[in-house]
Amino acid sequence: MNAKQKLIPRPGPDEYPPYCEKYVALITGNDILAILEDHCRQMAVLFGGRGERDGGFRYALEKWTVKEVLGHVSDTERVFAYRALRIARNDKTPLATFEQDDFVRYSPCARGRLADLVEEFTIVRRATLALLRPLDEDAWLRRGTASGFEVSVRGVAYMIAGHELHHRRILEERYFPAIPRA
């Protein structure tokens, strides 16, 4: 953090949709930029040493594969970051929802290489950080409408971090215990 940058206080519950409380609640601390950077490193560690065959694993018949989970995390971060961009730039246009299952269904991620999807996540996260780092205090507090709910830019940033952490924990708890490291 540079000398001019201030810690961004945690968002209040009126700054994100109620269904995102489970994501925001996972995040401890107030330095959301450092948290996002640290999460990116943790994802790299989680996927380090994972082979291509691991990418096609699903822990239950109707669940997404490892590659689909990772693609979903990247796609969701892109959508949320786009919302943060529009709101930070004071665009008052209500932003539409997206159907996560359709995103996964029509994504090429299941056919992609796991290593490429890990790299893609890293690139998406770096882009998110590049978007958020230079924001001033007013931009972080700015609000807009997404999926029919009022959200702030800082609320969206915490949603991004919490959503990724939620899925990383699922990978750690339900997927990777069943797959030994290569």
mmCIF file of C-alpha atoms in Angstrom:
data_model
loop_
_atom_site.group_PDB
_atom_site.id
_atom_site.type_symbol
_atom_site.label_atom_id
_atom_site.label_comp_id
_atom_site.label_asym_id
_atom_site.label_seq_id
_atom_site.Cartn_x
_atom_site.Cartn_y
_atom_site.Cartn_z
ATOM 1 C CA MET A 1 0.000 0.000 0.000
ATOM 2 C CA ASN A 2 1.427 3.389 -0.924
ATOM 3 C CA ALA A 3 1.403 6.343 1.451
ATOM 4 C CA LYS A 4 -1.584 8.016 -0.237
ATOM 5 C CA GLN A 5 -3.766 4.900 -0.311
ATOM 6 C CA LYS A 6 -6.080 4.413 2.650
ATOM 7 C CA LEU A 7 -7.544 1.203 3.911
ATOM 8 C CA ILE A 8 -10.999 0.732 2.502
ATOM 9 C CA PRO A 9 -13.429 0.038 5.354
ATOM 10 C CA ARG A 10 -15.530 -3.100 5.110
ATOM 11 C CA PRO A 11 -18.824 -2.612 3.312
ATOM 12 C CA GLY A 12 -22.036 -2.468 5.258
ATOM 13 C CA PRO A 13 -24.801 -5.000 4.586
ATOM 14 C CA ASP A 14 -26.617 -2.392 2.494
ATOM 15 C CA GLU A 15 -23.704 -2.380 -0.012
ATOM 16 C CA TYR A 16 -24.214 -5.841 -1.502
ATOM 17 C CA PRO A 17 -27.130 -8.222 -2.111
ATOM 18 C CA PRO A 18 -28.304 -10.299 0.858
ATOM 19 C CA TYR A 19 -27.391 -13.509 -0.982
ATOM 20 C CA CYS A 20 -23.747 -12.341 -1.041
ATOM 21 C CA GLU A 21 -23.500 -12.069 2.750
ATOM 22 C CA LYS A 22 -22.117 -15.612 2.846
ATOM 23 C CA TYR A 23 -19.229 -14.476 0.623
ATOM 24 C CA VAL A 24 -18.508 -11.145 2.317
ATOM 25 C CA ALA A 25 -18.609 -12.804 5.754
ATOM 26 C CA LEU A 26 -15.738 -15.101 4.733
ATOM 27 C CA ILE A 27 -13.379 -12.151 4.384
ATOM 28 C CA THR A 28 -11.483 -11.087 7.470
ATOM 29 C CA GLY A 29 -9.518 -7.871 7.536
ATOM 30 C CA ASN A 30 -9.964 -4.513 5.867
ATOM 31 C CA ASP A 31 -7.184 -4.359 3.277
ATOM 32 C CA ILE A 32 -9.183 -5.731 0.366
ATOM 33 C CA LEU A 33 -6.404 -5.159 -2.161
ATOM 34 C CA ALA A 34 -3.911 -7.158 -0.080
ATOM 35 C CA ILE A 35 -6.577 -9.821 0.463
ATOM 36 C CA LEU A 36 -7.188 -10.128 -3.281
ATOM 37 C CA GLU A 37 -3.434 -10.388 -3.914
ATOM 38 C CA ASP A 38 -3.030 -13.006 -1.196
ATOM 39 C CA HIS A 39 -5.958 -15.033 -2.539
ATOM 40 C CA CYS A 40 -4.309 -15.100 -5.950
ATOM 41 C CA ARG A 41 -1.159 -16.588 -4.382
ATOM 42 C CA GLN A 42 -3.249 -19.121 -2.460
ATOM 43 C CA MET A 43 -4.975 -20.266 -5.644
ATOM 44 C CA ALA A 44 -1.562 -20.754 -7.280
ATOM 45 C CA VAL A 45 -0.488 -22.909 -4.325
ATOM 46 C CA LEU A 46 -3.735 -24.888 -4.444
ATOM 47 C CA PHE A 47 -3.254 -25.713 -8.122
ATOM 48 C CA GLY A 48 0.519 -26.180 -7.957
ATOM 49 C CA GLY A 49 1.426 -29.722 -8.909
ATOM 50 C CA ARG A 50 -2.049 -30.546 -10.185
ATOM 51 C CA GLY A 51 -2.096 -32.520 -13.408
ATOM 52 C CA GLU A 52 -4.381 -32.234 -16.396
ATOM 53 C CA ARG A 53 -6.387 -35.277 -15.349
ATOM 54 C CA ASP A 54 -7.355 -33.490 -12.120
ATOM 55 C CA GLY A 55 -9.223 -30.886 -14.164
ATOM 56 C CA GLY A 56 -11.936 -33.302 -15.247
ATOM 57 C CA PHE A 57 -12.728 -34.546 -11.740
ATOM 58 C CA ARG A 58 -16.153 -33.919 -10.205
ATOM 59 C CA TYR A 59 -16.956 -35.106 -6.698
ATOM 60 C CA ALA A 60 -20.578 -35.944 -7.560
ATOM 61 C CA LEU A 61 -22.436 -36.658 -10.783
ATOM 62 C CA GLU A 62 -24.268 -33.339 -11.119
ATOM 63 C CA LYS A 63 -21.411 -31.142 -9.841
ATOM 64 C CA TRP A 64 -19.039 -29.080 -11.963
ATOM 65 C CA THR A 65 -15.583 -30.383 -12.796
ATOM 66 C CA VAL A 66 -12.487 -28.733 -11.317
ATOM 67 C CA LYS A 67 -12.004 -26.889 -14.632
ATOM 68 C CA GLU A 68 -15.616 -25.736 -14.638
ATOM 69 C CA VAL A 69 -15.314 -24.436 -11.073
ATOM 70 C CA LEU A 70 -12.178 -22.507 -11.962
ATOM 71 C CA GLY A 71 -13.796 -21.148 -15.138
ATOM 72 C CA HIS A 72 -16.835 -20.109 -13.108
ATOM 73 C CA VAL A 73 -14.655 -18.244 -10.600
ATOM 74 C CA SER A 74 -12.890 -16.357 -13.404
ATOM 75 C CA ASP A 75 -16.125 -15.571 -15.259
ATOM 76 C CA THR A 76 -17.841 -14.347 -12.101
ATOM 77 C CA GLU A 77 -14.890 -12.154 -11.239
ATOM 78 C CA ARG A 78 -15.019 -10.644 -14.734
ATOM 79 C CA VAL A 79 -18.724 -9.862 -14.349
ATOM 80 C CA PHE A 80 -18.274 -8.419 -10.857
ATOM 81 C CA ALA A 81 -15.232 -6.369 -11.909
ATOM 82 C CA TYR A 82 -17.202 -4.976 -14.859
ATOM 83 C CA ARG A 83 -19.906 -3.948 -12.419
ATOM 84 C CA ALA A 84 -17.283 -2.284 -10.209
ATOM 85 C CA LEU A 85 -15.922 -0.437 -13.249
ATOM 86 C CA ARG A 86 -19.321 0.856 -14.314
ATOM 87 C CA ILE A 87 -20.258 1.918 -10.785
ATOM 88 C CA ALA A 88 -16.853 3.482 -10.056
ATOM 89 C CA ARG A 89 -17.258 5.578 -13.218
ATOM 90 C CA ASN A 90 -20.637 6.741 -11.891
ATOM 91 C CA ASP A 91 -22.682 4.936 -14.528
ATOM 92 C CA LYS A 92 -26.214 4.847 -13.135
ATOM 93 C CA THR A 93 -27.497 2.296 -15.643
ATOM 94 C CA PRO A 94 -28.880 -0.758 -13.796
ATOM 95 C CA LEU A 95 -26.686 -3.766 -14.535
ATOM 96 C CA ALA A 96 -28.301 -7.075 -15.422
ATOM 97 C CA THR A 97 -27.881 -10.367 -13.652
ATOM 98 C CA PHE A 98 -26.163 -13.331 -15.274
ATOM 99 C CA GLU A 99 -27.004 -17.020 -15.203
ATOM 100 C CA GLN A 100 -23.987 -18.845 -13.804
ATOM 101 C CA ASP A 101 -25.097 -22.265 -15.019
ATOM 102 C CA ASP A 102 -25.412 -21.011 -18.605
ATOM 103 C CA PHE A 103 -21.994 -19.374 -18.327
ATOM 104 C CA VAL A 104 -20.497 -22.727 -17.340
ATOM 105 C CA ARG A 105 -22.547 -24.688 -19.882
ATOM 106 C CA TYR A 106 -21.428 -22.501 -22.793
ATOM 107 C CA SER A 107 -17.872 -21.899 -21.614
ATOM 108 C CA PRO A 108 -14.941 -23.575 -23.349
ATOM 109 C CA CYS A 109 -13.286 -24.173 -19.962
ATOM 110 C CA ALA A 110 -14.205 -27.872 -19.800
ATOM 111 C CA ARG A 111 -12.256 -28.411 -23.038
ATOM 112 C CA GLY A 112 -9.351 -26.196 -21.995
ATOM 113 C CA ARG A 113 -6.125 -27.129 -20.288
ATOM 114 C CA LEU A 114 -6.106 -26.840 -16.505
ATOM 115 C CA ALA A 115 -2.799 -24.950 -16.556
ATOM 116 C CA ASP A 116 -4.296 -22.413 -18.978
ATOM 117 C CA LEU A 117 -7.323 -21.922 -16.716
ATOM 118 C CA VAL A 118 -5.071 -21.321 -13.713
ATOM 119 C CA GLU A 119 -3.133 -18.746 -15.744
ATOM 120 C CA GLU A 120 -6.404 -17.168 -16.875
ATOM 121 C CA PHE A 121 -7.562 -16.809 -13.273
ATOM 122 C CA THR A 122 -4.276 -15.084 -12.409
ATOM 123 C CA ILE A 123 -4.654 -12.692 -15.350
ATOM 124 C CA VAL A 124 -8.267 -11.909 -14.435
ATOM 125 C CA ARG A 125 -7.256 -11.241 -10.816
ATOM 126 C CA ARG A 126 -4.399 -8.969 -11.930
ATOM 127 C CA ALA A 127 -6.845 -7.051 -14.109
ATOM 128 C CA THR A 128 -9.236 -6.694 -11.166
ATOM 129 C CA LEU A 129 -6.423 -5.362 -9.004
ATOM 130 C CA ALA A 130 -5.342 -2.957 -11.758
ATOM 131 C CA LEU A 131 -8.912 -1.645 -11.879
ATOM 132 C CA LEU A 132 -9.299 -1.258 -8.117
ATOM 133 C CA ARG A 133 -5.859 0.005 -7.004
ATOM 134 C CA PRO A 134 -6.082 3.555 -8.337
ATOM 135 C CA LEU A 135 -9.641 4.239 -7.130
ATOM 136 C CA ASP A 136 -10.092 7.173 -4.797
ATOM 137 C CA GLU A 137 -12.285 7.073 -1.701
ATOM 138 C CA ASP A 138 -15.300 8.491 -3.527
ATOM 139 C CA ALA A 139 -15.137 5.774 -6.177
ATOM 140 C CA TRP A 140 -14.956 2.992 -3.548
ATOM 141 C CA LEU A 141 -18.111 4.340 -1.906
ATOM 142 C CA ARG A 142 -20.020 4.964 -5.132
ATOM 143 C CA ARG A 143 -23.171 2.900 -5.545
ATOM 144 C CA GLY A 144 -25.114 1.493 -8.415
ATOM 145 C CA THR A 145 -27.640 -1.219 -9.156
ATOM 146 C CA ALA A 146 -26.657 -4.759 -10.156
ATOM 147 C CA SER A 147 -29.049 -7.704 -10.366
ATOM 148 C CA GLY A 148 -31.749 -5.489 -8.868
ATOM 149 C CA PHE A 149 -29.751 -4.656 -5.714
ATOM 150 C CA GLU A 150 -27.885 -1.546 -4.686
ATOM 151 C CA VAL A 151 -24.163 -2.270 -4.427
ATOM 152 C CA SER A 152 -21.059 -0.217 -3.745
ATOM 153 C CA VAL A 153 -17.706 -0.687 -5.410
ATOM 154 C CA ARG A 154 -16.208 -1.827 -2.105
ATOM 155 C CA GLY A 155 -19.112 -4.235 -1.667
ATOM 156 C CA VAL A 156 -18.351 -5.704 -5.087
ATOM 157 C CA ALA A 157 -14.643 -6.031 -4.212
ATOM 158 C CA TYR A 158 -15.504 -8.016 -1.089
ATOM 159 C CA MET A 159 -17.969 -10.118 -3.099
ATOM 160 C CA ILE A 160 -15.178 -10.977 -5.550
ATOM 161 C CA ALA A 161 -12.827 -12.039 -2.766
ATOM 162 C CA GLY A 162 -15.485 -13.979 -0.857
ATOM 163 C CA HIS A 163 -16.866 -15.753 -3.918
ATOM 164 C CA GLU A 164 -13.413 -16.969 -4.889
ATOM 165 C CA LEU A 165 -12.638 -18.053 -1.314
ATOM 166 C CA HIS A 166 -15.960 -19.924 -1.131
ATOM 167 C CA HIS A 167 -15.106 -21.937 -4.233
ATOM 168 C CA ARG A 168 -11.473 -22.440 -3.202
ATOM 169 C CA ARG A 169 -12.683 -24.005 0.036
ATOM 170 C CA ILE A 170 -15.027 -26.291 -1.884
ATOM 171 C CA LEU A 171 -12.107 -27.356 -4.067
ATOM 172 C CA GLU A 172 -9.971 -27.980 -0.962
ATOM 173 C CA GLU A 173 -12.674 -29.853 0.943
ATOM 174 C CA ARG A 174 -14.615 -31.785 -1.692
ATOM 175 C CA TYR A 175 -12.452 -32.127 -4.777
ATOM 176 C CA PHE A 176 -8.794 -32.312 -3.887
ATOM 177 C CA PRO A 177 -8.970 -34.715 -0.933
ATOM 178 C CA ALA A 178 -10.182 -37.285 -3.459
ATOM 179 C CA ILE A 179 -7.357 -36.519 -5.908
ATOM 180 C CA PRO A 180 -3.797 -37.128 -4.698
ATOM 181 C CA ARG A 181 -1.200 -34.649 -5.944
ATOM 182 C CA ALA A 182 0.743 -35.742 -9.003
#
